mmCIF file of C-alpha atoms in Angstrom:
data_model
loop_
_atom_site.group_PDB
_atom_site.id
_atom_site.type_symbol
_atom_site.label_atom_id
_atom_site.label_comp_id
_atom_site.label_asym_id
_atom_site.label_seq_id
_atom_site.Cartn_x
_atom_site.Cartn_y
_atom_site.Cartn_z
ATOM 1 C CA UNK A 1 -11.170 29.495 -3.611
ATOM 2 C CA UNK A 2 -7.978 27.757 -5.314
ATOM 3 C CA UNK A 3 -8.137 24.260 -5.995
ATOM 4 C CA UNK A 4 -5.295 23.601 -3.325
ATOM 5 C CA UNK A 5 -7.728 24.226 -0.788
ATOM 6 C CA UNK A 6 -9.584 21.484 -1.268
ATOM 7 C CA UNK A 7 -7.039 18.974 -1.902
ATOM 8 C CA UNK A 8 -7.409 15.465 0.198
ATOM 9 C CA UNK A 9 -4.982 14.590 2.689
ATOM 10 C CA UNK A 10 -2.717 12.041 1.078
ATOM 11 C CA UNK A 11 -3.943 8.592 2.961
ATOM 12 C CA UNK A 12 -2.121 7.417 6.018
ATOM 13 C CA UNK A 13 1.231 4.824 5.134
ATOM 14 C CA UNK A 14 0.345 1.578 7.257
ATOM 15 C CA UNK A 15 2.963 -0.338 10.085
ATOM 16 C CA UNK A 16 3.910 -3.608 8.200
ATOM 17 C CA UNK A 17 4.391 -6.338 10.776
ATOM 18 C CA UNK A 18 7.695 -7.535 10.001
ATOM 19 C CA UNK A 19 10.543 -10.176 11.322
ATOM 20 C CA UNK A 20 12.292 -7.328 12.965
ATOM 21 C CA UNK A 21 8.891 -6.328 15.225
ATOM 22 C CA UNK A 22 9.397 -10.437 16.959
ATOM 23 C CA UNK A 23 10.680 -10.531 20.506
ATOM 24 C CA UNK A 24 11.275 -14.038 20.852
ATOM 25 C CA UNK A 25 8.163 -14.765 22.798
ATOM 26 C CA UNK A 26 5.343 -16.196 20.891
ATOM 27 C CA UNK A 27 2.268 -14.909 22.714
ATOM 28 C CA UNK A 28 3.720 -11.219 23.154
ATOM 29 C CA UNK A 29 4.459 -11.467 19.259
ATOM 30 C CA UNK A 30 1.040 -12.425 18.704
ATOM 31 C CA UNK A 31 -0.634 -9.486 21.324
ATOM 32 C CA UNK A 32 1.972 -6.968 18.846
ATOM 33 C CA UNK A 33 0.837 -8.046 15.600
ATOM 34 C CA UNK A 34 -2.676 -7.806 16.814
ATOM 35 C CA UNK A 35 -1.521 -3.974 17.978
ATOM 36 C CA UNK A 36 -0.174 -3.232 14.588
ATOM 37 C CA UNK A 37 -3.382 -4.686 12.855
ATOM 38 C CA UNK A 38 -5.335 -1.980 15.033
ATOM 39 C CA UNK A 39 -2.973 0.867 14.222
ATOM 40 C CA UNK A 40 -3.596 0.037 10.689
ATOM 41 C CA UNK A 41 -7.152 -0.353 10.617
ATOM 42 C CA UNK A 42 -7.409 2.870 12.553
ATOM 43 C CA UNK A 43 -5.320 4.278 9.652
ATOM 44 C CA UNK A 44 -7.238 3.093 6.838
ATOM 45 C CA UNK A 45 -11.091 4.357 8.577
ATOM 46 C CA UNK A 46 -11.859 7.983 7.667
ATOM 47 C CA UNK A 47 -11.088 10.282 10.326
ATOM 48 C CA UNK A 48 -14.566 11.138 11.102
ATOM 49 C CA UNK A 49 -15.716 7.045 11.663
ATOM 50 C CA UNK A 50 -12.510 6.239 14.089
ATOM 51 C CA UNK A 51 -13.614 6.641 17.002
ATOM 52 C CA UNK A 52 -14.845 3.300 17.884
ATOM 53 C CA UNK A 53 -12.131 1.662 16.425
ATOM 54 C CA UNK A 54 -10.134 3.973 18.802
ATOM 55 C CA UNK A 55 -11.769 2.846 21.660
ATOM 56 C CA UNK A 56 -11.406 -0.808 20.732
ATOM 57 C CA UNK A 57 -7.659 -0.043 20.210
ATOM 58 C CA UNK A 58 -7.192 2.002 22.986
ATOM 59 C CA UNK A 59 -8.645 -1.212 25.265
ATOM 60 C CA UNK A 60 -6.626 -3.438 23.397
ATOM 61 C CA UNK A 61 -3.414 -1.369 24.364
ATOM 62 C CA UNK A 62 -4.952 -1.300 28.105
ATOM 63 C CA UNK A 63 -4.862 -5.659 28.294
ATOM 64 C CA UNK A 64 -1.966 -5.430 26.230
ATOM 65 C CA UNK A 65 0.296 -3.373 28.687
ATOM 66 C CA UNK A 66 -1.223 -5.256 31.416
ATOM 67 C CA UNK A 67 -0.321 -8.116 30.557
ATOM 68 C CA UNK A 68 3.240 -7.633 29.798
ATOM 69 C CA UNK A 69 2.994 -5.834 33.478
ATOM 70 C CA UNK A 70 1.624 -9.040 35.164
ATOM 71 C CA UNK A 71 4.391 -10.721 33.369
ATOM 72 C CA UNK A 72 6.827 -8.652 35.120
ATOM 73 C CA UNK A 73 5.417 -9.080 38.070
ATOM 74 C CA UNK A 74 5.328 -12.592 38.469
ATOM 75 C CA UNK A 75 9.005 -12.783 36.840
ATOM 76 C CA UNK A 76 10.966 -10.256 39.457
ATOM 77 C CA UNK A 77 11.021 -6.842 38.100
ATOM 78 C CA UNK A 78 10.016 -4.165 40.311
ATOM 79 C CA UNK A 79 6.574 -2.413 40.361
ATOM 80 C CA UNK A 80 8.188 1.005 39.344
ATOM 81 C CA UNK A 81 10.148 0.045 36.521
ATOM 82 C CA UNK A 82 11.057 2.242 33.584
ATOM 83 C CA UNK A 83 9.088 -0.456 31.056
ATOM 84 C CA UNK A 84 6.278 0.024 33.107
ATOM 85 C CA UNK A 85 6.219 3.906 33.285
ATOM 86 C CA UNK A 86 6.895 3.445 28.999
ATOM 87 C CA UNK A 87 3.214 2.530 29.641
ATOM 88 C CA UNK A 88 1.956 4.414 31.885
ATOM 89 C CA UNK A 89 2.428 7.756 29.712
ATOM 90 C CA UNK A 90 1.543 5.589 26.369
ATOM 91 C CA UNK A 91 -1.686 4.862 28.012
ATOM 92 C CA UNK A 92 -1.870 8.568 29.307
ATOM 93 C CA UNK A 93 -1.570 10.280 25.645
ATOM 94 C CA UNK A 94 -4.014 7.944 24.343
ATOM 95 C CA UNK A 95 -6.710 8.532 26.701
ATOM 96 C CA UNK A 96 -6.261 12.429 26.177
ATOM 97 C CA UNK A 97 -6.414 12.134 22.813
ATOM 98 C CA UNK A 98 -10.165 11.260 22.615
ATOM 99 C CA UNK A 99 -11.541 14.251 24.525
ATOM 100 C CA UNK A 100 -9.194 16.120 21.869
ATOM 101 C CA UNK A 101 -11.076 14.386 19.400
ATOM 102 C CA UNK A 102 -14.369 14.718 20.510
ATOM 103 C CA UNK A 103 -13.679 18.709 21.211
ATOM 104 C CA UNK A 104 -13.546 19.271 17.282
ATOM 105 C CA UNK A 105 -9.385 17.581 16.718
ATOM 106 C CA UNK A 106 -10.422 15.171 14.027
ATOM 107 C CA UNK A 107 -7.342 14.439 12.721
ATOM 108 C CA UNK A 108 -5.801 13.571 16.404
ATOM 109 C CA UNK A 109 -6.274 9.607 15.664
ATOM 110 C CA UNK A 110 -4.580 9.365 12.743
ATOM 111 C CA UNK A 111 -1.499 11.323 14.050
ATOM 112 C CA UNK A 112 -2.023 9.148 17.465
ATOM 113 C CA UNK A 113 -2.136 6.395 15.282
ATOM 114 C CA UNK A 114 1.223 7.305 13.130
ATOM 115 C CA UNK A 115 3.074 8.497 16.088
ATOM 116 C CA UNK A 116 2.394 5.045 17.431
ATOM 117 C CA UNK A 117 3.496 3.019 14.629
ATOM 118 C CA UNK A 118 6.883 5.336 14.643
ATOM 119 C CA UNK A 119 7.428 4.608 18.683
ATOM 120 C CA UNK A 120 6.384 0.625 18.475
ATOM 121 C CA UNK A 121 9.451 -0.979 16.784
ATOM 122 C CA UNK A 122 11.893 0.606 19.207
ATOM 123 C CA UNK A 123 9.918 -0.297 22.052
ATOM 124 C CA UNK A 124 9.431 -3.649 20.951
ATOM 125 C CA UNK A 125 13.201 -4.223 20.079
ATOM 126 C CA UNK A 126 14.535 -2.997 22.857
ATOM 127 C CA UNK A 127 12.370 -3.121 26.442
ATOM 128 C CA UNK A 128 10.076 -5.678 25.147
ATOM 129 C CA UNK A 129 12.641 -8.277 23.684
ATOM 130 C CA UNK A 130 14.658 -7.646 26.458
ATOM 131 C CA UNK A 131 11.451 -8.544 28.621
ATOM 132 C CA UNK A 132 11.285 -12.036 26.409
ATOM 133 C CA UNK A 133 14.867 -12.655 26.886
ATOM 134 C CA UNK A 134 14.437 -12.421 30.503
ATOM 135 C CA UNK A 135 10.798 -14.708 30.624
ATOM 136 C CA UNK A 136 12.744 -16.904 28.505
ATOM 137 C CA UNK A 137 15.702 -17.082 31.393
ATOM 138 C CA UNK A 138 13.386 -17.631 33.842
ATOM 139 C CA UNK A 139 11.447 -20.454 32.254
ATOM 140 C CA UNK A 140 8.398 -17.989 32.248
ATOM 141 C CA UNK A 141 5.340 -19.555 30.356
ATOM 142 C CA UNK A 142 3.341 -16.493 28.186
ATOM 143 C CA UNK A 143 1.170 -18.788 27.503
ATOM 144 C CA UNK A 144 -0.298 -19.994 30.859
ATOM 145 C CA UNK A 145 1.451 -17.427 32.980
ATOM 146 C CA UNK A 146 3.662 -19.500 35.015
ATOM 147 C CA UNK A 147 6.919 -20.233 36.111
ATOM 148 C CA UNK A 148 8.648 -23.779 35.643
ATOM 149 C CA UNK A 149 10.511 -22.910 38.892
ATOM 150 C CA UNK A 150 9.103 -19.846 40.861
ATOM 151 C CA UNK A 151 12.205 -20.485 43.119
ATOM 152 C CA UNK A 152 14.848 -19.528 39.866
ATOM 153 C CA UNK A 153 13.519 -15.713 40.888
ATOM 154 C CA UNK A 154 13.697 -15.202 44.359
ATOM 155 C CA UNK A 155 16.655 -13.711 44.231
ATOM 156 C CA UNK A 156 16.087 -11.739 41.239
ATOM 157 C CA UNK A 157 14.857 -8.031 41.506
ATOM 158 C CA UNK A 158 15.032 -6.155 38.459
ATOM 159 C CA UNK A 159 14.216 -2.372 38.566
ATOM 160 C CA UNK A 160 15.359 -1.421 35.338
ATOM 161 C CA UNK A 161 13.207 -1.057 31.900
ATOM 162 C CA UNK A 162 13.868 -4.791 30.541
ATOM 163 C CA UNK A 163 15.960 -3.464 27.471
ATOM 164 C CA UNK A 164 18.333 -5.499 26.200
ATOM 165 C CA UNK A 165 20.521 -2.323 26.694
ATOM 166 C CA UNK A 166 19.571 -1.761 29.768
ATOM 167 C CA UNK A 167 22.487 -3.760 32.869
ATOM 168 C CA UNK A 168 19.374 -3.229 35.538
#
């Protein structure tokens, strides 16, 4: 056997949380940095111990997304929009990737785990701080989940993704 064979995968690079990651909205920056803390611990666990910490992520990313969803809700964008479906097929990957994992894939975190950290700062720089540009507009409190004025969106239906490149 050559000694190449046996060489160790070089470790995982980890996200940094960075000024460039914050939306504008001090809760969902908080709910991100906690989702980059779990992409890095899930990067710095041997492969064959990340399973739980998968799971904890992967329920993290559930309440995560669902909250950002209620937010959307209760601030007028439409069930079936784009930012939502972003989520939808997030959540979709991830939950494949564990039977993957448990079929003999154990590698399949980690590269969940770096694919994630690649995808996260344009999602959070486009649909998400569009998303806190609009709860912002709306006088939408994170925090507490309410509006200031719930009558400032009655007319206001968006069915786009939230970007702040997106005109819907």
């Amino acid at each position: 056997m050559s000694a190449t064979a046996h060489t160790a995968p070089s470790a995982p690079s980890t996200m940094a949380w960075t000024a460039s990651l914050q939306t504008g909205d001090a809760r969902m920056d908080e709910t991100h940095q906690e989702f980059v803390d779990m992409i890095n611990q899930i990067l710095a666990t041997p492969e064959d111990e990340q399973l739980p910490v998968y799971k904890a992520f992967l329920n993290h990313t559930v309440e995560h997304f669902a909250q950002e969803e209620r937010w959307m809700l209760a601030t007028g964008f439409s069930a079936d929009n784009c930012h939502a479906e972003h989520h939808a097929t997030i959540l979709e990957t991830m939950r494949v990737v564990e039977a993957h994992y448990l079929d003999s894939d154990k590698t399949i975190i980690t590269r969940m785990a770096e694919a994630l950290a690649e995808w996260f700062p344009g999602h959070a720089n486009s649909m998400d701080a569009g998303l806190a540009a609009h709860l912002k507009s709306v006088g939408f409190d994170s925090v507490t989940e309410t509006l200031a004025d719930p009558s400032v969106i009655q007319n206001v239906t968006m069915s786009g993704c939230g970007s702040v490149s997106c005109s819907s």
